[in-house]
PDB file of C-alpha atoms in Angstrom:
ATOM      1  CA  MET A   1    -115.287  32.607 141.785  1.00  0.00           C
ATOM      2  CA  LYS A   2    -112.746  35.314 142.548  1.00  0.00           C
ATOM      3  CA  ILE A   3    -110.969  36.040 139.269  1.00  0.00           C
ATOM      4  CA  LEU A   4    -107.888  38.189 138.689  1.00  0.00           C
ATOM      5  CA  ILE A   5    -107.701  40.010 135.353  1.00  0.00           C
ATOM      6  CA  THR A   6    -104.280  41.457 134.490  1.00  0.00           C
ATOM      7  CA  GLY A   7    -103.759  44.062 131.782  1.00  0.00           C
ATOM      8  CA  CYS A   8    -107.328  45.272 132.327  1.00  0.00           C
ATOM      9  CA  ASN A   9    -106.763  48.575 130.484  1.00  0.00           C
ATOM     10  CA  GLY A  10    -105.554  46.954 127.254  1.00  0.00           C
ATOM     11  CA  GLN A  11    -107.723  46.003 124.299  1.00  0.00           C
ATOM     12  CA  LEU A  12    -108.660  42.539 125.549  1.00  0.00           C
ATOM     13  CA  GLY A  13    -108.808  43.490 129.217  1.00  0.00           C
ATOM     14  CA  SER A  14    -111.185  46.347 128.404  1.00  0.00           C
ATOM     15  CA  GLU A  15    -113.447  44.018 126.414  1.00  0.00           C
ATOM     16  CA  ILE A  16    -113.525  41.562 129.328  1.00  0.00           C
ATOM     17  CA  ARG A  17    -114.474  44.365 131.710  1.00  0.00           C
ATOM     18  CA  GLN A  18    -117.446  45.190 129.486  1.00  0.00           C
ATOM     19  CA  LEU A  19    -118.731  41.619 129.871  1.00  0.00           C
ATOM     20  CA  GLU A  20    -118.264  41.264 133.619  1.00  0.00           C
ATOM     21  CA  SER A  21    -121.696  42.634 134.547  1.00  0.00           C
ATOM     22  CA  GLN A  22    -123.228  39.613 132.765  1.00  0.00           C
ATOM     23  CA  TYR A  23    -121.536  37.340 135.325  1.00  0.00           C
ATOM     24  CA  PRO A  24    -122.629  38.660 138.753  1.00  0.00           C
ATOM     25  CA  GLN A  25    -121.850  35.272 140.305  1.00  0.00           C
ATOM     26  CA  HIS A  26    -118.127  36.043 139.979  1.00  0.00           C
ATOM     27  CA  GLN A  27    -115.985  38.694 141.643  1.00  0.00           C
ATOM     28  CA  PHE A  28    -113.476  40.251 139.251  1.00  0.00           C
ATOM     29  CA  PHE A  29    -110.256  41.918 140.338  1.00  0.00           C
ATOM     30  CA  ASN A  30    -109.312  44.148 137.401  1.00  0.00           C
ATOM     31  CA  THR A  31    -105.670  45.190 137.564  1.00  0.00           C
ATOM     32  CA  ASP A  32    -103.078  46.950 135.484  1.00  0.00           C
ATOM     33  CA  VAL A  33     -99.572  47.979 136.502  1.00  0.00           C
ATOM     34  CA  GLU A  34    -100.944  50.654 138.882  1.00  0.00           C
ATOM     35  CA  GLU A  35    -102.834  48.054 140.927  1.00  0.00           C
ATOM     36  CA  LEU A  36    -100.433  45.117 140.592  1.00  0.00           C
ATOM     37  CA  ASP A  37     -96.895  44.870 139.244  1.00  0.00           C
ATOM     38  CA  ILE A  38     -96.907  41.333 137.876  1.00  0.00           C
ATOM     39  CA  THR A  39     -93.113  41.410 137.434  1.00  0.00           C
ATOM     40  CA  ASN A  40     -92.825  41.560 141.258  1.00  0.00           C
ATOM     41  CA  GLN A  41     -93.072  37.984 142.535  1.00  0.00           C
ATOM     42  CA  LEU A  42     -93.823  38.929 146.157  1.00  0.00           C
ATOM     43  CA  ALA A  43     -96.523  41.384 145.085  1.00  0.00           C
ATOM     44  CA  VAL A  44     -98.172  38.719 142.910  1.00  0.00           C
ATOM     45  CA  GLU A  45     -98.088  36.080 145.636  1.00  0.00           C
ATOM     46  CA  ASP A  46     -99.470  38.529 148.209  1.00  0.00           C
ATOM     47  CA  PHE A  47    -102.299  39.776 145.972  1.00  0.00           C
ATOM     48  CA  ILE A  48    -103.465  36.290 145.007  1.00  0.00           C
ATOM     49  CA  ALA A  49    -103.296  34.961 148.580  1.00  0.00           C
ATOM     50  CA  ARG A  50    -104.807  38.044 150.254  1.00  0.00           C
ATOM     51  CA  ASN A  51    -107.755  38.227 147.855  1.00  0.00           C
ATOM     52  CA  GLU A  52    -108.243  34.450 147.755  1.00  0.00           C
ATOM     53  CA  ILE A  53    -108.040  34.444 143.969  1.00  0.00           C
ATOM     54  CA  GLU A  54    -109.286  31.224 142.317  1.00  0.00           C
ATOM     55  CA  GLY A  55    -108.508  31.971 138.675  1.00  0.00           C
ATOM     56  CA  VAL A  56    -106.242  34.257 136.636  1.00  0.00           C
ATOM     57  CA  VAL A  57    -106.785  35.673 133.142  1.00  0.00           C
ATOM     58  CA  ASN A  58    -103.462  37.123 132.022  1.00  0.00           C
ATOM     59  CA  CYS A  59    -104.015  39.746 129.317  1.00  0.00           C
ATOM     60  CA  ALA A  60    -100.870  41.716 130.204  1.00  0.00           C
ATOM     61  CA  ALA A  61     -97.927  41.619 127.808  1.00  0.00           C
ATOM     62  CA  TYR A  62     -95.227  43.645 126.107  1.00  0.00           C
ATOM     63  CA  THR A  63     -96.637  43.875 122.576  1.00  0.00           C
ATOM     64  CA  ALA A  64     -94.491  46.531 120.850  1.00  0.00           C
ATOM     65  CA  VAL A  65     -93.046  44.016 118.387  1.00  0.00           C
ATOM     66  CA  ASP A  66     -90.355  46.231 116.847  1.00  0.00           C
ATOM     67  CA  LYS A  67     -89.325  47.958 120.078  1.00  0.00           C
ATOM     68  CA  ALA A  68     -88.943  44.518 121.671  1.00  0.00           C
ATOM     69  CA  GLU A  69     -85.865  43.889 119.514  1.00  0.00           C
ATOM     70  CA  SER A  70     -83.978  46.548 121.511  1.00  0.00           C
ATOM     71  CA  ALA A  71     -85.913  46.212 124.791  1.00  0.00           C
ATOM     72  CA  LYS A  72     -85.318  42.512 125.369  1.00  0.00           C
ATOM     73  CA  GLU A  73     -85.016  42.769 129.167  1.00  0.00           C
ATOM     74  CA  LEU A  74     -88.369  44.499 129.639  1.00  0.00           C
ATOM     75  CA  CYS A  75     -90.030  42.258 127.059  1.00  0.00           C
ATOM     76  CA  THR A  76     -88.672  39.159 128.820  1.00  0.00           C
ATOM     77  CA  SER A  77     -89.821  40.428 132.205  1.00  0.00           C
ATOM     78  CA  LEU A  78     -93.415  40.984 131.082  1.00  0.00           C
ATOM     79  CA  ASN A  79     -93.836  38.122 128.622  1.00  0.00           C
ATOM     80  CA  MET A  80     -91.818  35.327 130.252  1.00  0.00           C
ATOM     81  CA  VAL A  81     -91.092  36.017 133.926  1.00  0.00           C
ATOM     82  CA  ALA A  82     -94.399  37.575 135.003  1.00  0.00           C
ATOM     83  CA  PRO A  83     -96.644  34.795 133.612  1.00  0.00           C
ATOM     84  CA  ALA A  84     -94.554  32.231 135.510  1.00  0.00           C
ATOM     85  CA  TYR A  85     -95.039  34.207 138.745  1.00  0.00           C
ATOM     86  CA  LEU A  86     -98.811  34.282 138.169  1.00  0.00           C
ATOM     87  CA  ALA A  87     -98.912  30.573 137.316  1.00  0.00           C
ATOM     88  CA  ALA A  88     -96.875  29.503 140.355  1.00  0.00           C
ATOM     89  CA  SER A  89     -98.932  31.682 142.696  1.00  0.00           C
ATOM     90  CA  ILE A  90    -102.336  30.469 141.502  1.00  0.00           C
ATOM     91  CA  GLN A  91    -101.073  26.872 141.587  1.00  0.00           C
ATOM     92  CA  LYS A  92    -100.538  27.253 145.346  1.00  0.00           C
ATOM     93  CA  ARG A  93    -104.278  27.826 145.643  1.00  0.00           C
ATOM     94  CA  ASN A  94    -105.098  24.951 143.256  1.00  0.00           C
ATOM     95  CA  GLY A  95    -106.577  27.511 140.892  1.00  0.00           C
ATOM     96  CA  TRP A  96    -106.616  27.863 137.110  1.00  0.00           C
ATOM     97  CA  MET A  97    -105.021  30.268 134.663  1.00  0.00           C
ATOM     98  CA  ILE A  98    -105.902  31.470 131.161  1.00  0.00           C
ATOM     99  CA  HIS A  99    -102.870  32.964 129.418  1.00  0.00           C
ATOM    100  CA  ILE A 100    -103.008  34.882 126.132  1.00  0.00           C
ATOM    101  CA  SER A 101    -100.267  34.194 123.609  1.00  0.00           C
ATOM    102  CA  THR A 102     -99.632  34.943 119.940  1.00  0.00           C
ATOM    103  CA  ASP A 103     -99.233  33.680 116.383  1.00  0.00           C
ATOM    104  CA  TYR A 104     -95.679  35.083 116.551  1.00  0.00           C
ATOM    105  CA  VAL A 105     -94.546  31.832 118.186  1.00  0.00           C
ATOM    106  CA  PHE A 106     -94.431  30.616 114.556  1.00  0.00           C
ATOM    107  CA  ASN A 107     -92.105  31.927 111.846  1.00  0.00           C
ATOM    108  CA  GLY A 108     -94.790  31.849 109.164  1.00  0.00           C
ATOM    109  CA  THR A 109     -93.157  29.516 106.642  1.00  0.00           C
ATOM    110  CA  LYS A 110     -96.100  27.092 106.550  1.00  0.00           C
ATOM    111  CA  HIS A 111     -98.758  27.321 103.851  1.00  0.00           C
ATOM    112  CA  THR A 112    -101.623  25.696 105.732  1.00  0.00           C
ATOM    113  CA  PRO A 113    -103.178  26.888 109.019  1.00  0.00           C
ATOM    114  CA  TYR A 114    -101.107  26.274 112.124  1.00  0.00           C
ATOM    115  CA  VAL A 115    -102.463  23.701 114.578  1.00  0.00           C
ATOM    116  CA  GLU A 116    -101.613  23.507 118.262  1.00  0.00           C
ATOM    117  CA  THR A 117     -99.296  20.535 117.780  1.00  0.00           C
ATOM    118  CA  ASP A 118     -97.078  22.352 115.257  1.00  0.00           C
ATOM    119  CA  THR A 119     -93.604  22.972 116.653  1.00  0.00           C
ATOM    120  CA  PRO A 120     -93.168  26.646 117.599  1.00  0.00           C
ATOM    121  CA  CYS A 121     -90.341  28.458 115.822  1.00  0.00           C
ATOM    122  CA  PRO A 122     -90.391  32.169 116.738  1.00  0.00           C
ATOM    123  CA  ASP A 123     -88.403  34.598 114.626  1.00  0.00           C
ATOM    124  CA  SER A 124     -88.416  37.685 116.871  1.00  0.00           C
ATOM    125  CA  VAL A 125     -87.732  38.731 120.465  1.00  0.00           C
ATOM    126  CA  TYR A 126     -91.455  39.225 120.981  1.00  0.00           C
ATOM    127  CA  GLY A 127     -92.301  35.759 119.672  1.00  0.00           C
ATOM    128  CA  SER A 128     -89.492  34.106 121.637  1.00  0.00           C
ATOM    129  CA  THR A 129     -90.498  35.706 124.935  1.00  0.00           C
ATOM    130  CA  LYS A 130     -94.162  34.854 124.400  1.00  0.00           C
ATOM    131  CA  LEU A 131     -93.242  31.213 123.745  1.00  0.00           C
ATOM    132  CA  ALA A 132     -91.129  31.185 126.909  1.00  0.00           C
ATOM    133  CA  GLY A 133     -94.150  32.573 128.750  1.00  0.00           C
ATOM    134  CA  GLU A 134     -96.304  29.721 127.472  1.00  0.00           C
ATOM    135  CA  LEU A 135     -93.788  27.156 128.677  1.00  0.00           C
ATOM    136  CA  GLY A 136     -93.563  28.780 132.109  1.00  0.00           C
ATOM    137  CA  VAL A 137     -97.328  28.859 132.561  1.00  0.00           C
ATOM    138  CA  SER A 138     -97.648  25.205 131.534  1.00  0.00           C
ATOM    139  CA  LYS A 139     -94.814  24.208 133.863  1.00  0.00           C
ATOM    140  CA  PHE A 140     -96.006  25.998 137.000  1.00  0.00           C
ATOM    141  CA  CYS A 141     -99.810  25.702 136.765  1.00  0.00           C
ATOM    142  CA  ASN A 142    -101.504  22.343 136.243  1.00  0.00           C
ATOM    143  CA  ARG A 143    -104.811  23.887 135.183  1.00  0.00           C
ATOM    144  CA  SER A 144    -103.527  26.307 132.564  1.00  0.00           C
ATOM    145  CA  MET A 145    -105.163  27.203 129.261  1.00  0.00           C
ATOM    146  CA  ILE A 146    -103.000  29.006 126.708  1.00  0.00           C
ATOM    147  CA  ILE A 147    -104.866  30.825 123.941  1.00  0.00           C
ATOM    148  CA  ARG A 148    -102.838  31.977 120.944  1.00  0.00           C
ATOM    149  CA  THR A 149    -104.450  34.784 118.991  1.00  0.00           C
ATOM    150  CA  ALA A 150    -103.485  37.121 116.149  1.00  0.00           C
ATOM    151  CA  TRP A 151    -104.012  40.585 114.642  1.00  0.00           C
ATOM    152  CA  LEU A 152    -105.973  41.818 117.661  1.00  0.00           C
ATOM    153  CA  TYR A 153    -108.103  44.967 117.368  1.00  0.00           C
ATOM    154  CA  SER A 154    -110.853  46.621 119.380  1.00  0.00           C
ATOM    155  CA  THR A 155    -112.747  49.837 119.971  1.00  0.00           C
ATOM    156  CA  TYR A 156    -110.282  50.276 122.858  1.00  0.00           C
ATOM    157  CA  GLY A 157    -106.598  51.207 122.720  1.00  0.00           C
ATOM    158  CA  ASN A 158    -104.376  51.668 119.690  1.00  0.00           C
ATOM    159  CA  ASN A 159    -104.642  49.140 116.882  1.00  0.00           C
ATOM    160  CA  PHE A 160    -104.460  48.603 113.136  1.00  0.00           C
ATOM    161  CA  VAL A 161    -108.149  49.253 112.474  1.00  0.00           C
ATOM    162  CA  LYS A 162    -108.136  52.638 114.192  1.00  0.00           C
ATOM    163  CA  THR A 163    -104.860  53.604 112.521  1.00  0.00           C
ATOM    164  CA  MET A 164    -106.106  52.740 109.027  1.00  0.00           C
ATOM    165  CA  ILE A 165    -109.315  54.718 109.575  1.00  0.00           C
ATOM    166  CA  ARG A 166    -107.326  57.734 110.750  1.00  0.00           C
ATOM    167  CA  LEU A 167    -104.798  57.549 107.915  1.00  0.00           C
ATOM    168  CA  GLY A 168    -107.541  56.935 105.381  1.00  0.00           C
ATOM    169  CA  LYS A 169    -109.148  60.210 106.391  1.00  0.00           C
ATOM    170  CA  GLU A 170    -105.846  62.114 106.477  1.00  0.00           C
ATOM    171  CA  ARG A 171    -104.157  60.891 103.291  1.00  0.00           C
ATOM    172  CA  ASN A 172    -104.941  60.524  99.609  1.00  0.00           C
ATOM    173  CA  GLU A 173    -102.710  57.471  99.258  1.00  0.00           C
ATOM    174  CA  LEU A 174    -101.591  54.652 101.536  1.00  0.00           C
ATOM    175  CA  GLY A 175     -99.231  51.692 101.077  1.00  0.00           C
ATOM    176  CA  VAL A 176    -100.046  48.472 102.943  1.00  0.00           C
ATOM    177  CA  ILE A 177     -98.298  45.087 102.914  1.00  0.00           C
ATOM    178  CA  PHE A 178    -100.064  42.425 100.824  1.00  0.00           C
ATOM    179  CA  ASP A 179     -97.715  39.439 101.250  1.00  0.00           C
ATOM    180  CA  GLN A 180     -98.359  38.783 104.963  1.00  0.00           C
ATOM    181  CA  ILE A 181    -101.389  36.546 105.425  1.00  0.00           C
ATOM    182  CA  GLY A 182    -103.354  35.886 108.596  1.00  0.00           C
ATOM    183  CA  THR A 183    -106.695  36.396 110.300  1.00  0.00           C
ATOM    184  CA  PRO A 184    -107.803  39.424 112.339  1.00  0.00           C
ATOM    185  CA  THR A 185    -109.269  38.942 115.817  1.00  0.00           C
ATOM    186  CA  TYR A 186    -111.909  41.231 117.272  1.00  0.00           C
ATOM    187  CA  ALA A 187    -110.972  41.416 120.962  1.00  0.00           C
ATOM    188  CA  HIS A 188    -114.659  41.335 121.912  1.00  0.00           C
ATOM    189  CA  ASP A 189    -115.002  37.874 120.340  1.00  0.00           C
ATOM    190  CA  LEU A 190    -111.932  36.632 122.216  1.00  0.00           C
ATOM    191  CA  ALA A 191    -113.315  38.060 125.473  1.00  0.00           C
ATOM    192  CA  VAL A 192    -116.571  36.152 124.898  1.00  0.00           C
ATOM    193  CA  MET A 193    -114.531  32.983 124.293  1.00  0.00           C
ATOM    194  CA  ILE A 194    -112.620  33.491 127.546  1.00  0.00           C
ATOM    195  CA  MET A 195    -115.847  33.930 129.505  1.00  0.00           C
ATOM    196  CA  THR A 196    -117.233  30.789 127.864  1.00  0.00           C
ATOM    197  CA  ALA A 197    -114.138  28.841 128.941  1.00  0.00           C
ATOM    198  CA  ILE A 198    -114.511  30.099 132.507  1.00  0.00           C
ATOM    199  CA  GLU A 199    -118.185  29.139 132.641  1.00  0.00           C
ATOM    200  CA  LYS A 200    -117.786  25.708 131.037  1.00  0.00           C
ATOM    201  CA  GLY A 201    -114.526  24.943 132.835  1.00  0.00           C
ATOM    202  CA  VAL A 202    -110.925  25.731 131.977  1.00  0.00           C
ATOM    203  CA  VAL A 203    -109.412  22.908 129.913  1.00  0.00           C
ATOM    204  CA  SER A 204    -105.632  22.642 130.154  1.00  0.00           C
ATOM    205  CA  GLY A 205    -103.536  22.898 127.030  1.00  0.00           C
ATOM    206  CA  VAL A 206    -102.802  25.152 124.074  1.00  0.00           C
ATOM    207  CA  PHE A 207    -105.645  26.500 121.933  1.00  0.00           C
ATOM    208  CA  HIS A 208    -105.844  28.772 118.888  1.00  0.00           C
ATOM    209  CA  PHE A 209    -108.415  31.544 118.504  1.00  0.00           C
ATOM    210  CA  SER A 210    -108.937  34.201 115.858  1.00  0.00           C
ATOM    211  CA  ASN A 211    -111.893  35.105 113.713  1.00  0.00           C
ATOM    212  CA  GLU A 212    -112.734  32.852 110.774  1.00  0.00           C
ATOM    213  CA  GLY A 213    -111.313  33.455 107.315  1.00  0.00           C
ATOM    214  CA  VAL A 214    -107.981  34.390 105.748  1.00  0.00           C
ATOM    215  CA  ILE A 215    -106.781  37.790 104.541  1.00  0.00           C
ATOM    216  CA  SER A 216    -103.752  40.015 103.911  1.00  0.00           C
ATOM    217  CA  TRP A 217    -103.090  43.339 105.629  1.00  0.00           C
ATOM    218  CA  TYR A 218    -103.786  45.048 102.290  1.00  0.00           C
ATOM    219  CA  ASP A 219    -107.183  43.386 101.865  1.00  0.00           C
ATOM    220  CA  PHE A 220    -107.969  44.044 105.522  1.00  0.00           C
ATOM    221  CA  THR A 221    -107.291  47.750 104.980  1.00  0.00           C
ATOM    222  CA  LYS A 222    -109.503  47.827 101.875  1.00  0.00           C
ATOM    223  CA  ALA A 223    -112.331  46.289 103.928  1.00  0.00           C
ATOM    224  CA  ILE A 224    -111.787  48.743 106.799  1.00  0.00           C
ATOM    225  CA  HIS A 225    -112.054  51.701 104.443  1.00  0.00           C
ATOM    226  CA  ARG A 226    -115.108  50.293 102.674  1.00  0.00           C
ATOM    227  CA  LEU A 227    -116.965  49.632 105.931  1.00  0.00           C
ATOM    228  CA  ALA A 228    -115.926  53.012 107.365  1.00  0.00           C
ATOM    229  CA  GLY A 229    -117.106  54.840 104.231  1.00  0.00           C
ATOM    230  CA  ILE A 230    -113.633  56.077 103.267  1.00  0.00           C
ATOM    231  CA  LYS A 231    -113.553  56.560  99.485  1.00  0.00           C
ATOM    232  CA  ASP A 232    -110.867  59.175  98.755  1.00  0.00           C
ATOM    233  CA  CYS A 233    -107.769  57.240  99.867  1.00  0.00           C
ATOM    234  CA  MET A 234    -106.034  54.993  97.342  1.00  0.00           C
ATOM    235  CA  VAL A 235    -104.568  51.900  99.034  1.00  0.00           C
ATOM    236  CA  LYS A 236    -101.571  50.418  97.244  1.00  0.00           C
ATOM    237  CA  PRO A 237    -100.143  46.923  97.906  1.00  0.00           C
ATOM    238  CA  LEU A 238     -96.564  46.771  99.204  1.00  0.00           C
ATOM    239  CA  HIS A 239     -94.089  43.904  99.474  1.00  0.00           C
ATOM    240  CA  THR A 240     -92.696  43.258 102.949  1.00  0.00           C
ATOM    241  CA  SER A 241     -89.281  44.187 101.567  1.00  0.00           C
ATOM    242  CA  GLU A 242     -90.593  47.671 100.758  1.00  0.00           C
ATOM    243  CA  TYR A 243     -91.531  48.295 104.390  1.00  0.00           C
ATOM    244  CA  PRO A 244     -88.552  47.205 106.521  1.00  0.00           C
ATOM    245  CA  THR A 245     -89.131  46.721 110.260  1.00  0.00           C
ATOM    246  CA  ALA A 246     -86.864  45.872 113.191  1.00  0.00           C
ATOM    247  CA  ALA A 247     -88.688  42.589 113.857  1.00  0.00           C
ATOM    248  CA  ARG A 248     -89.492  39.944 111.271  1.00  0.00           C
ATOM    249  CA  ARG A 249     -93.187  39.193 110.797  1.00  0.00           C
ATOM    250  CA  PRO A 250     -94.626  35.774 109.912  1.00  0.00           C
ATOM    251  CA  ALA A 251     -95.523  35.710 106.202  1.00  0.00           C
ATOM    252  CA  TYR A 252     -98.344  33.244 106.919  1.00  0.00           C
ATOM    253  CA  SER A 253     -99.816  32.920 110.393  1.00  0.00           C
ATOM    254  CA  VAL A 254    -103.336  31.625 109.945  1.00  0.00           C
ATOM    255  CA  LEU A 255    -104.434  29.696 113.040  1.00  0.00           C
ATOM    256  CA  ASP A 256    -106.575  26.550 112.897  1.00  0.00           C
ATOM    257  CA  LYS A 257    -109.413  26.897 115.444  1.00  0.00           C
ATOM    258  CA  THR A 258    -110.824  23.356 115.252  1.00  0.00           C
ATOM    259  CA  LYS A 259    -109.644  22.358 118.733  1.00  0.00           C
ATOM    260  CA  ILE A 260    -111.239  25.239 120.641  1.00  0.00           C
ATOM    261  CA  LYS A 261    -114.479  25.002 118.617  1.00  0.00           C
ATOM    262  CA  GLU A 262    -114.857  21.289 119.312  1.00  0.00           C
ATOM    263  CA  THR A 263    -113.782  21.524 122.963  1.00  0.00           C
ATOM    264  CA  TYR A 264    -116.271  24.255 123.852  1.00  0.00           C
ATOM    265  CA  GLY A 265    -118.926  23.805 121.169  1.00  0.00           C
ATOM    266  CA  VAL A 266    -118.606  27.375 119.932  1.00  0.00           C
ATOM    267  CA  THR A 267    -119.057  29.077 116.573  1.00  0.00           C
ATOM    268  CA  ILE A 268    -116.509  31.771 115.728  1.00  0.00           C
ATOM    269  CA  PRO A 269    -117.645  34.818 113.719  1.00  0.00           C
ATOM    270  CA  TYR A 270    -116.246  35.569 110.253  1.00  0.00           C
ATOM    271  CA  TRP A 271    -113.651  38.366 110.329  1.00  0.00           C
ATOM    272  CA  GLU A 272    -115.639  40.806 108.169  1.00  0.00           C
ATOM    273  CA  GLU A 273    -118.775  40.498 110.308  1.00  0.00           C
ATOM    274  CA  SER A 274    -116.772  41.272 113.430  1.00  0.00           C
ATOM    275  CA  LEU A 275    -114.943  44.144 111.734  1.00  0.00           C
ATOM    276  CA  ALA A 276    -118.268  45.678 110.711  1.00  0.00           C
ATOM    277  CA  SER A 277    -119.499  45.364 114.310  1.00  0.00           C
ATOM    278  CA  CYS A 278    -116.373  47.072 115.657  1.00  0.00           C
ATOM    279  CA  ILE A 279    -116.593  49.939 113.161  1.00  0.00           C
ATOM    280  CA  ARG A 280    -120.262  50.494 114.020  1.00  0.00           C
ATOM    281  CA  ASP A 281    -119.298  50.785 117.686  1.00  0.00           C
ATOM    282  CA  LEU A 282    -116.442  53.160 116.842  1.00  0.00           C
ATOM    283  CA  GLU A 283    -118.841  55.397 114.912  1.00  0.00           C
ATOM    284  CA  LYS A 284    -121.128  55.557 117.950  1.00  0.00           C
TER     285      LYS A 284
END
């Protein structure tokens, strides 16, 4: 198949690129904004038609959650409008699309893991535009798979894991929020899941994917420091109210992965095992 990857220089896109050599039967078109402006409808239609693209994996998004509150137009363009352009264009070729979304489509007031049938209720510009993107993809592409993920990190790009390692080495003390609960996702594991879906066949609908387990940002930081061998930085728990941000975060955004595990017959790694793997690769 001829497969278009958007956002190829981001965390997830970079992890997908690392796997592509294992699938020589496919031709991958890795693009970022320099190669394809996905907010330009004519450019999207031309690229997909000219290269005879059969499937799209959309990893591109505006993910600066706090900045999104004051950059609504740009956030809307990347998270809502562009996915609809990609979906409509690949639909013309009777192709499929995998679109990456977020736990931020929920406001985090539940106390049990969110399932795909729970009604979305975003509480931020970022979450609202990502939900609108989901709806657009579902509307314009019949064979569309939406994967919601959370707390993404990788050896690539900027992310929480890298930041906590850096700060842990620079500071004697660090305050981290303990009353926001979720599950980290190693982008490598999500990339493997995406490749599995492509190989076994893209199933339409909404799916949840993160690593297994449940944790707070505070506990996540403690684990990062332990696995990275950082011993001289005291990590203190903070309430969300002590660390005000422009955008509201979900207090509880654990995702139930039963649907994707049963659909594709996969086992998802536990968050600490994946974190250890990522830190080993960072140390290399």
